[in-house]
Amino acid sequence: MEKPLRVILGAGLLVIAGCQGGKVAQPPNCPEAPANWDQHSASRPWLVAVSHVDMDLELDFEARRLHGTAVYSLQRTDPGAPLILDVADLDGISVWGPEGQPREFSLSAPQERIGQALVIELHAADQAVTVRWSTRPGGEALQWLGPEQTASTLQPFMYSQGQAILTRSWLPIQDTPGNRVSWSAEVSAPRELRVVMSGEGTGAQEIPGNPGRLLWQHELSLPVPPYLIALACGRLERRAISPRVAIFAEPATIDLAADELADLDAMLVTAEQLFGPYRWGRYDVLVLPPAFPYGGMENPLLTFVNPTILAGDRSLISLIAHELAHSWSGNLVTNETWEDFWLNEGFTVYCEQRIIEALYGVPRSNMEKALARTELLAEMETLEPWQTVLAIDLEGHHPDMGFSWVPYEKGALLLRRIEELVGREDVDEFLRGWFEGRAFRSASTADFEEYLLHGLSELRPGAMANLDLDLWLRGPGLPDDAPQAVSEPLLMVDAAVSRLIAGTDPGEIETADWNTFQWLRMIHGLRQDAGPELLESLDLRFDLTSTGNAEVLCAWLELGIKGGYEGVQQRLEEFLLTVGRRKYLVPLYSALCASPEGRTRARHIYAQARPLYHAVSTATLDTLIYD
Ligand code: BES
Ligand code: ZN
């Protein structure tokens, strides 16, 4: 093959055929561009779109690099326009035409955490192009774990996290949720490891002349936004739960995981009854090592979860209900840009709560709803007003700046408010119509307004007269008509908390039948008032520092730090040195950083722990700890 041509354009300036020139990530200013343009992607799929990507990937654990070659099938609307892909932290990029001749390309200047535009000049007849690249060890999506970070401590592990705009750091792609691709992949990995992906696995093959490795095949013919293309590789065992559900986990974790998730098929049946047919075929769950920065990620056909959800008593199962619900809200109907993120998460929390109610009853669902609302209100106090708006304006911000309880819980409260106004039957029809009518497409906040006001209002004339939709979507804070779930078991805990604060001995509080949500309520209730003596007496009585429930433990450790209770320090350090879930790390490190001695301690622990965390977590923690 000839050497490909490479031109670097200066200062991030791009000239895009069919459009006015302009800086990457500034409005395209061209008539064909969609109204709801994605400012976090340089791609222009309305001019040239990738419809399928066929990947050849090699996982190099020693170098902590993925080497890739991908063939992109193109749909060209504007014959003069280049193909623009998003890339970040990639090395050795080269581009080839269908017959193996080099294609001219250029890279814009890198923007921090956004990446670069890879602009490929196409020939008139090109219906496909090939790109080669290698990832950098520091790229954001992939985490390469040493054996000591796994349960077995025997083999390394790697996995990807694509949402929101990280896929571009392992796969050059039009990385916008407004465009969908089907894909196929062959991944070469060391023989003792298994490769899993967010698609259908079609087995592994020998590689002639390379007995140390196997080639794993996966494909997904259903089109998905690029943030939902995911892979993982490690020493994994597979355990079937039902004909269409299986668990993948490390051998040391598989029994616990299979037991905790034994009801998954029933959950899937319930979800289908509520939201319409499950369109993806299989629903498998991959239990990752605890370094995973989220609790769960809804990769299609293969939800990724953090092992901290395995509490041993199925009390944290709503997280699985949440990721499963994304099979409709998010994966089937996808937020068009990251400013529409509340459509993914708000709908999903609403659907998650419906699944929990159907499977476990109203009292449990009300407990979870009441706790979540309290969390939302507490977090809103710490956010800037613009971050508390559902239809968020992310101009000049990374999508992560819109990540809070707001899109989740305020979004779900809006849907619950609508349910209060129109009744459950109509809201069910509304939901099923939304998922059916927009299946495998994206949706914007404007689409939601249009569908709500024309669809639901026609079904129930006048029902929505009292809903100030504009205030809900574009106003800060929580509107006064936000529903409030009442939970008797939590009210009982509130009464117990008042007694504890007034000096009642913990031994006199009747906690024998308390569940996880009640313990969480108690710990939250003590947030303002607990000093070291009370915390010590609670710990002596209830042994909270030894709990195996990660939600309860994290809340307790935070309370312990804030209340100056030394008894939590050792467990805190162990926790911070093994668990990488950002939702836990942020409150714990923040609580430490509130005092000068605590900040020194936080910096000391973080120096040791940082190499063990995913880039998603370190991006947030670096600012928290060093600023
Ligand atoms: N899709 C999200 C995770 C996500 C959001 C990753 C935005 C990157 C950017 C996932 O469905 C999620 O919401 N996970 C939550 C659990 C949920 C029950 C609130 C988590 O990981 O804590
Ligand atoms: Zn979610």
XYZ file of C-alpha atoms and ligand atoms in Angstrom:
650
model
C 0.000 0.000 0.000
C 1.092 3.561 -0.614
C 1.663 5.876 2.319
C -1.522 7.778 3.249
C -1.466 11.555 3.031
C -1.919 13.495 6.219
C -2.472 17.205 6.557
C -2.935 18.964 9.875
C -5.108 22.027 9.768
C -4.198 24.960 11.986
C -5.938 26.239 15.105
C -8.992 24.015 14.942
C -10.268 25.640 11.769
C -12.168 23.414 9.436
C -13.703 24.039 6.089
C -16.668 21.780 5.645
C -17.929 21.311 2.107
C -21.589 22.228 1.807
C -21.359 24.529 4.830
C -19.750 27.793 5.738
C -16.339 27.369 7.330
C -16.261 27.543 11.106
C -14.674 26.235 14.238
C -15.346 22.668 15.243
C -18.233 22.477 17.698
C -19.714 25.738 16.561
C -23.049 25.908 14.762
C -22.756 24.435 11.267
C -24.686 27.349 9.778
C -25.796 25.306 6.795
C -29.368 24.844 5.644
C -29.480 21.040 5.762
C -28.295 20.938 9.369
C -30.900 19.767 11.892
C -32.374 22.399 14.200
C -31.230 20.442 17.245
C -27.554 20.356 16.313
C -25.106 18.396 18.514
C -22.361 20.749 19.688
C -20.347 17.860 21.165
C -19.592 16.238 17.833
C -17.695 17.601 14.835
C -19.466 15.115 12.539
C -22.001 16.177 9.921
C -24.084 13.028 9.317
C -26.683 14.958 7.346
C -23.995 15.374 4.629
C -22.225 11.995 4.860
C -23.402 9.382 7.350
C -21.740 6.176 8.507
C -24.434 3.485 8.450
C -22.332 0.421 9.358
C -18.901 -0.092 10.872
C -16.998 -3.356 10.565
C -14.152 -3.540 13.099
C -10.993 -5.606 13.421
C -9.580 -5.052 16.897
C -6.518 -6.347 18.684
C -6.202 -6.011 22.462
C -2.613 -5.473 23.568
C -2.620 -5.827 27.364
C 1.142 -5.261 27.711
C 1.063 -1.904 25.957
C -2.464 -1.113 27.217
C -3.470 -0.280 23.675
C -6.194 -1.367 21.285
C -5.115 -1.528 17.632
C -8.021 -1.133 15.240
C -8.933 -1.241 11.584
C -12.510 -0.386 10.650
C -14.406 -0.266 7.378
C -17.132 2.401 7.316
C -20.128 2.027 4.987
C -21.301 5.449 3.895
C -24.544 7.160 2.955
C -23.620 10.281 1.021
C -26.251 13.005 0.800
C -23.837 15.711 -0.325
C -21.423 14.229 -2.892
C -18.908 17.032 -2.319
C -18.756 16.734 1.466
C -15.915 15.013 3.359
C -16.540 12.306 5.935
C -15.987 13.726 9.417
C -15.369 11.373 12.326
C -14.771 12.262 15.964
C -11.527 10.990 17.469
C -9.717 11.550 20.777
C -6.317 10.406 22.047
C -5.602 8.139 19.061
C -2.201 7.434 17.525
C -1.086 6.305 14.084
C -4.239 7.184 12.172
C -4.249 6.258 8.479
C -7.106 6.237 5.961
C -7.645 4.112 2.859
C -10.118 3.915 -0.003
C -12.036 0.782 -0.995
C -9.228 -0.565 -3.180
C -6.509 0.037 -0.615
C -5.328 3.395 -1.954
C -4.616 6.104 0.632
C -7.145 8.880 1.187
C -6.217 12.402 2.138
C -7.256 13.405 5.646
C -6.694 16.093 8.219
C -7.043 16.413 11.980
C -8.236 19.530 13.748
C -6.416 20.764 16.850
C -7.368 18.733 19.928
C -9.883 20.219 22.345
C -9.597 18.946 25.897
C -12.026 16.072 26.608
C -13.820 16.740 23.296
C -11.149 15.483 20.914
C -10.516 16.200 17.271
C -12.306 16.120 13.935
C -10.873 13.575 11.508
C -11.796 15.001 8.096
C -11.527 12.506 5.256
C -11.607 13.669 1.629
C -13.709 11.166 -0.278
C -13.402 10.253 -3.944
C -16.560 10.456 -6.032
C -17.085 6.688 -6.108
C -16.267 5.958 -2.429
C -19.096 4.083 -0.741
C -16.764 2.941 2.042
C -13.439 3.908 3.629
C -11.035 2.142 5.968
C -9.370 3.753 8.990
C -6.520 2.362 11.091
C -5.522 3.595 14.526
C -4.162 2.695 17.954
C -5.528 3.963 21.246
C -3.304 5.730 23.762
C -2.963 4.183 27.226
C -4.399 7.380 28.744
C -7.505 7.536 26.489
C -10.732 8.129 28.387
C -13.056 5.264 27.388
C -10.920 2.195 27.972
C -9.758 1.133 31.377
C -6.959 -1.428 31.532
C -6.886 -3.130 34.926
C -3.993 -5.026 36.395
C -4.706 -8.538 37.797
C -4.674 -7.114 41.343
C -7.777 -5.078 40.504
C -9.824 -8.177 39.694
C -11.491 -10.672 42.015
C -9.183 -13.515 40.965
C -6.012 -11.358 40.928
C -4.756 -13.709 38.200
C -5.482 -12.032 34.883
C -5.775 -8.479 33.587
C -9.110 -6.999 32.552
C -10.206 -4.230 30.181
C -13.531 -2.614 29.380
C -14.967 0.413 27.616
C -17.342 3.140 28.802
C -18.805 5.074 25.872
C -21.419 7.437 27.306
C -21.435 10.341 26.846
C -18.660 11.200 24.344
C -15.935 8.667 25.097
C -16.404 6.129 22.286
C -14.316 8.413 20.059
C -11.277 7.601 22.230
C -11.282 3.946 21.119
C -13.159 4.030 17.807
C -13.129 6.838 15.216
C -16.888 7.416 14.746
C -19.588 10.039 14.224
C -19.951 10.253 17.964
C -23.347 11.869 18.257
C -26.444 10.205 19.732
C -28.392 11.648 16.787
C -26.830 9.150 14.358
C -27.107 5.364 14.505
C -24.915 2.599 13.136
C -25.061 -1.147 12.909
C -21.729 -2.847 13.536
C -19.717 -6.052 13.421
C -16.415 -6.828 15.148
C -13.643 -9.385 15.337
C -11.534 -8.968 18.463
C -8.247 -10.770 19.063
C -7.379 -11.389 22.728
C -5.206 -13.712 24.844
C -6.650 -17.238 24.812
C -7.302 -17.406 28.577
C -9.619 -14.360 28.435
C -13.133 -13.946 27.033
C -14.324 -10.992 24.972
C -17.913 -9.764 25.397
C -19.637 -6.959 23.508
C -22.925 -5.055 23.371
C -24.173 -7.205 20.482
C -24.737 -10.828 19.525
C -21.754 -13.059 20.187
C -21.168 -15.588 17.429
C -18.237 -17.424 19.014
C -14.456 -17.521 18.944
C -12.042 -18.830 16.306
C -8.451 -19.984 16.248
C -5.991 -17.567 14.646
C -3.726 -19.487 12.238
C -0.115 -19.243 13.401
C -1.043 -17.586 16.707
C -1.963 -20.279 19.253
C -1.787 -17.859 22.183
C -4.818 -15.864 21.060
C -8.442 -16.302 19.941
C -10.579 -14.176 17.638
C -14.013 -13.320 19.066
C -16.899 -12.346 16.798
C -19.845 -10.084 17.613
C -22.363 -8.125 15.612
C -25.398 -5.919 16.008
C -27.637 -5.473 12.991
C -29.967 -3.115 14.887
C -28.709 0.467 14.579
C -27.456 2.109 17.782
C -25.906 5.458 18.716
C -22.108 5.127 19.074
C -22.124 5.621 22.852
C -23.775 2.205 23.073
C -20.979 0.263 21.358
C -19.083 -1.433 24.171
C -16.592 -4.186 24.816
C -14.936 -5.905 27.755
C -12.324 -8.624 28.095
C -11.250 -10.606 31.126
C -11.402 -13.953 32.856
C -15.170 -14.306 32.652
C -17.553 -17.130 33.316
C -21.054 -17.318 31.819
C -24.110 -18.552 33.755
C -27.532 -18.879 32.082
C -30.503 -17.650 34.157
C -33.130 -18.390 31.493
C -33.116 -18.997 27.737
C -32.683 -15.287 27.067
C -30.817 -14.055 30.164
C -27.244 -14.868 31.234
C -24.702 -13.399 33.644
C -21.024 -12.882 32.866
C -18.758 -12.408 35.870
C -15.375 -13.382 37.206
C -15.414 -16.940 38.602
C -15.171 -15.633 42.191
C -18.288 -13.462 41.737
C -20.513 -15.583 39.489
C -22.446 -17.448 42.237
C -23.304 -14.299 44.149
C -24.228 -12.512 40.908
C -26.402 -15.341 39.565
C -28.239 -15.542 42.873
C -28.777 -11.796 43.165
C -30.075 -11.604 39.584
C -32.105 -14.818 39.577
C -35.387 -12.900 38.991
C -34.159 -11.125 35.898
C -36.361 -12.956 33.421
C -39.442 -12.070 35.484
C -38.323 -8.458 35.403
C -38.010 -8.603 31.635
C -41.517 -10.058 31.327
C -42.891 -7.265 33.559
C -41.104 -4.599 31.521
C -42.526 -5.985 28.277
C -46.040 -5.930 29.740
C -45.567 -2.291 30.646
C -43.649 -0.854 27.704
C -44.146 -3.187 24.717
C -41.990 -5.908 23.170
C -38.297 -6.185 24.076
C -36.660 -5.619 20.699
C -33.064 -6.703 21.333
C -33.199 -10.507 21.634
C -30.964 -11.407 24.587
C -30.596 -9.507 27.867
C -27.304 -10.362 29.553
C -25.512 -8.677 32.450
C -21.756 -8.270 32.808
C -20.418 -7.811 36.350
C -17.240 -5.756 36.082
C -14.514 -5.244 38.669
C -15.348 -2.528 41.263
C -13.227 0.079 39.449
C -16.153 0.644 37.024
C -17.097 4.335 37.451
C -20.876 3.800 37.347
C -23.369 1.546 39.092
C -24.690 0.394 35.738
C -24.488 1.167 32.037
C -27.217 0.113 29.642
C -25.077 -1.296 26.815
C -27.540 -3.080 24.485
C -27.967 -6.816 25.052
C -25.310 -6.573 27.776
C -25.822 -4.250 30.732
C -22.518 -3.476 32.492
C -22.739 -3.320 36.305
C -20.514 -2.558 39.248
C -20.254 -5.449 41.764
C -21.274 -3.006 44.523
C -24.901 -3.628 43.454
C -24.637 -7.223 44.676
C -25.820 -6.621 48.239
C -26.668 -10.275 48.896
C -30.347 -9.524 49.613
C -31.455 -8.135 46.221
C -32.068 -4.748 47.838
C -30.206 -2.828 45.134
C -32.010 -4.523 42.247
C -33.711 -1.302 41.128
C -30.453 -0.468 39.402
C -30.990 -3.463 37.129
C -34.614 -2.391 36.592
C -33.180 0.980 35.569
C -30.663 -0.401 33.067
C -33.274 -2.789 31.683
C -35.745 0.089 31.243
C -33.127 1.826 29.080
C -33.807 -0.925 26.510
C -36.828 1.273 25.695
C -35.928 4.758 26.919
C -32.459 5.568 25.641
C -31.556 2.573 23.537
C -34.732 2.354 21.422
C -35.600 6.075 21.606
C -32.381 8.018 22.129
C -31.718 11.571 23.287
C -30.828 13.465 20.116
C -28.120 15.559 21.789
C -26.724 15.622 25.348
C -28.982 18.604 26.051
C -31.883 16.131 25.767
C -30.274 13.739 28.291
C -33.273 14.061 30.621
C -35.329 12.206 27.989
C -33.041 9.189 28.446
C -32.767 9.278 32.212
C -36.049 10.851 33.328
C -38.087 8.376 31.273
C -35.863 5.564 32.535
C -36.300 6.420 36.214
C -40.056 6.643 35.667
C -40.039 3.223 33.956
C -37.725 1.763 36.622
C -40.179 2.878 39.328
C -43.050 1.275 37.416
C -41.158 -2.035 37.183
C -40.333 -1.966 40.916
C -43.947 -1.187 41.776
C -45.249 -4.012 39.569
C -42.783 -6.566 40.960
C -42.401 -5.546 44.600
C -45.481 -3.411 45.357
C -46.362 0.213 46.057
C -44.796 0.522 49.560
C -41.322 -0.402 48.301
C -41.652 1.822 45.267
C -42.773 4.714 47.478
C -39.753 4.267 49.711
C -37.401 4.510 46.740
C -39.301 7.497 45.324
C -39.275 9.386 48.617
C -35.541 8.794 49.116
C -34.746 9.908 45.583
C -36.753 13.120 45.940
C -34.859 14.000 49.114
C -31.565 13.363 47.315
C -32.663 15.589 44.443
C -33.557 18.477 46.726
C -30.311 18.125 48.686
C -28.227 18.075 45.512
C -30.059 21.026 43.963
C -28.756 23.180 46.816
C -25.224 22.544 45.574
C -25.902 23.133 41.865
C -25.965 26.337 39.887
C -29.464 27.297 38.698
C -28.701 26.485 35.023
C -27.812 22.911 36.068
C -31.250 22.394 37.612
C -33.063 22.885 34.275
C -34.336 19.783 32.421
C -33.784 21.163 28.910
C -30.236 22.120 29.875
C -28.101 24.544 27.873
C -24.655 22.921 27.607
C -23.072 25.548 25.397
C -19.389 25.669 26.273
C -19.719 22.713 28.676
C -18.770 19.045 28.566
C -21.885 16.790 28.748
C -20.712 15.645 32.176
C -21.627 19.096 33.534
C -25.279 18.155 33.020
C -24.927 14.959 35.039
C -26.804 15.169 38.361
C -30.031 13.904 39.912
C -31.885 16.598 37.931
C -32.306 14.838 34.551
C -33.068 11.607 36.437
C -35.397 12.539 39.236
C -36.857 15.852 38.109
C -37.476 14.172 34.726
C -39.265 11.249 36.394
C -41.281 13.645 38.573
C -42.517 15.413 35.432
C -43.779 12.100 34.046
C -45.379 11.244 37.379
C -47.054 14.652 37.413
C -48.409 13.944 33.940
C -49.630 10.559 35.195
C -51.437 12.305 38.069
C -53.164 14.561 35.553
C -54.192 12.057 32.883
C -54.329 8.750 34.738
C -52.264 5.625 34.424
C -54.048 4.120 31.462
C -53.398 7.118 29.266
C -49.836 7.545 30.414
C -49.223 3.895 29.508
C -50.602 4.445 26.053
C -48.502 7.589 25.789
C -45.340 5.684 26.732
C -45.962 2.754 24.418
C -46.743 5.145 21.573
C -43.534 7.100 22.229
C -41.374 3.952 22.164
C -43.157 2.393 19.195
C -43.392 5.539 17.084
C -39.742 6.503 17.504
C -38.124 3.076 17.744
C -34.469 3.094 16.635
C -34.551 6.862 16.254
C -33.592 9.847 18.356
C -35.857 12.376 20.017
C -35.453 15.933 21.255
C -37.163 17.902 24.003
C -39.157 19.685 21.262
C -40.351 16.269 19.978
C -41.498 15.443 23.503
C -43.447 18.699 23.806
C -45.072 18.164 20.447
C -46.004 14.558 21.220
C -47.291 15.448 24.676
C -49.329 18.435 23.649
C -50.786 16.905 20.512
C -50.892 13.235 21.451
C -51.873 13.209 25.091
C -53.936 16.383 25.064
C -56.073 14.958 22.281
C -56.574 11.779 24.268
C -57.614 13.797 27.332
C -58.689 17.286 26.336
C -58.120 19.793 29.117
C -56.239 17.387 31.386
C -52.987 19.211 30.917
C -54.392 22.703 31.333
C -52.856 22.878 34.786
C -49.406 21.766 33.753
C -46.870 24.537 33.255
C -44.741 22.511 30.852
C -42.438 25.395 30.039
C -41.662 25.864 33.721
C -40.961 22.152 34.126
C -38.702 21.993 31.079
C -36.981 25.371 31.159
C -37.313 26.669 34.696
C -34.711 26.069 37.454
C -35.489 24.178 40.656
C -38.420 21.912 41.369
C -41.962 23.119 40.532
C -44.430 23.164 43.433
C -46.676 20.566 41.823
C -43.940 17.896 41.842
C -45.498 14.705 43.251
C -44.484 13.568 46.709
C -44.590 9.879 47.627
C -45.578 9.158 51.213
C -43.849 6.222 52.852
C -45.006 5.020 56.266
C -41.894 2.905 56.929
C -39.720 5.966 56.290
C -41.882 8.151 58.549
C -41.272 5.602 61.304
C -37.546 6.030 60.782
C -37.894 9.825 60.905
C -39.517 9.442 64.326
C -36.650 7.202 65.465
C -34.109 9.749 64.237
C -35.777 12.497 66.285
C -35.523 10.285 69.372
C -31.846 9.523 68.715
C -31.055 13.207 68.338
C -32.943 13.902 71.585
C -30.658 11.417 73.379
C -32.511 8.085 73.307
C -30.117 5.155 73.501
C -29.789 3.311 70.135
C -30.596 0.070 71.992
C -34.143 1.334 72.507
C -34.827 1.787 68.805
C -36.633 -1.177 67.254
C -34.767 -1.896 64.019
C -35.148 -5.678 63.714
C -37.206 -5.538 60.517
C -35.648 -2.467 58.915
C -34.709 -2.717 55.263
C -31.940 -0.991 53.267
C -34.101 2.050 52.512
C -34.891 2.570 56.172
C -31.227 2.393 57.139
C -30.460 4.908 54.407
C -33.200 7.168 55.707
C -31.798 6.984 59.222
C -28.294 7.854 58.084
C -29.551 10.724 55.907
C -31.725 11.954 58.770
C -28.678 12.271 61.014
C -26.695 14.290 58.464
C -26.944 17.581 60.289
C -26.764 16.456 63.875
C -24.567 13.457 64.612
C -21.392 13.845 66.658
C -18.721 11.210 67.360
C -20.380 9.865 70.541
C -23.746 9.186 68.916
C -22.057 7.658 65.854
C -19.931 5.403 68.018
C -22.930 4.203 70.006
C -24.847 3.528 66.785
C -21.910 1.579 65.418
C -21.551 -0.465 68.614
C -25.228 -1.346 68.440
C -25.727 -1.837 64.677
C -22.202 -2.540 63.369
C -22.744 -0.225 60.432
C -19.039 0.023 59.557
C -19.128 -3.689 58.686
C -22.220 -3.597 56.463
C -21.950 -5.435 53.152
C -24.416 -3.085 51.486
C -22.435 -0.495 49.496
C -25.207 2.147 49.518
C -25.558 1.959 53.298
C -21.801 1.798 53.766
C -21.118 4.848 51.617
C -23.810 6.901 53.388
C -22.451 5.758 56.763
C -18.819 6.508 55.903
C -19.810 9.991 54.741
C -21.693 10.557 57.997
C -18.720 9.226 59.946
C -16.310 11.652 58.270
C -18.647 14.605 58.759
C -19.325 13.695 62.383
C -15.629 13.202 63.201
C -16.051 9.510 64.075
C -12.628 7.844 63.831
C -14.106 4.327 63.796
C -14.831 4.553 60.042
C -11.316 5.498 58.905
C -9.908 2.057 58.157
C -12.943 0.841 56.253
C -13.064 4.164 54.415
C -9.513 3.739 53.206
C -10.128 0.139 52.088
C -13.274 1.240 50.249
C -11.565 4.140 48.460
C -8.725 1.856 47.409
C -10.995 -0.743 45.760
C -14.210 0.890 44.573
C -14.098 3.307 41.623
C -17.811 4.196 41.423
C -17.926 7.976 41.097
C -21.265 8.311 42.885
C -19.538 6.994 46.038
C -16.133 8.597 45.599
C -17.382 12.169 45.171
C -19.283 12.486 48.478
C -16.565 10.658 50.412
C -13.642 12.706 49.094
C -15.751 15.904 49.377
C -16.535 15.146 53.022
C -12.840 14.569 53.699
C -11.843 17.779 51.933
C -14.142 19.851 54.162
C -11.420 20.110 56.863
C -7.697 20.868 56.431
C -6.617 17.566 58.088
C -9.203 15.677 56.050
C -7.920 17.237 52.827
C -4.383 16.080 53.614
C -5.733 12.609 54.247
C -7.790 12.705 51.033
C -4.726 13.696 49.017
C -2.700 10.920 50.587
C -5.331 8.253 49.792
C -6.003 9.680 46.336
C -2.311 9.568 45.398
C -2.460 5.805 45.934
C -5.952 5.244 44.551
C -5.919 7.444 41.437
C -4.180 4.888 39.165
C -6.935 2.418 40.071
C -9.830 4.644 38.956
C -11.405 5.078 35.512
C -10.797 8.424 33.726
C -14.483 9.364 34.269
C -13.898 9.350 38.020
C -10.466 11.009 37.982
C -11.755 13.821 35.735
C -14.211 14.796 38.498
C -11.947 14.014 41.452
C -8.869 15.862 40.159
C -10.808 19.128 40.335
C -12.326 18.275 43.691
C -9.058 17.318 45.336
C -6.497 19.620 43.739
C -8.481 22.861 43.199
N -26.639 5.701 31.484
C -26.371 5.844 32.863
C -24.929 6.043 33.181
C -24.275 7.235 32.487
C -24.954 8.428 32.315
C -22.986 7.132 32.058
C -24.314 9.500 31.674
C -22.361 8.192 31.427
C -23.037 9.382 31.231
C -26.926 4.666 33.669
O -28.123 4.185 33.173
C -27.220 5.161 35.057
O -28.018 6.046 35.172
N -26.589 4.596 36.084
C -26.801 4.982 37.458
C -27.813 4.089 38.118
C -29.201 4.559 38.184
C -30.041 3.559 38.976
C -29.416 5.940 38.722
C -25.501 4.788 38.213
O -24.547 4.279 37.620
O -25.437 5.147 39.373
Zn -29.708 5.576 33.336
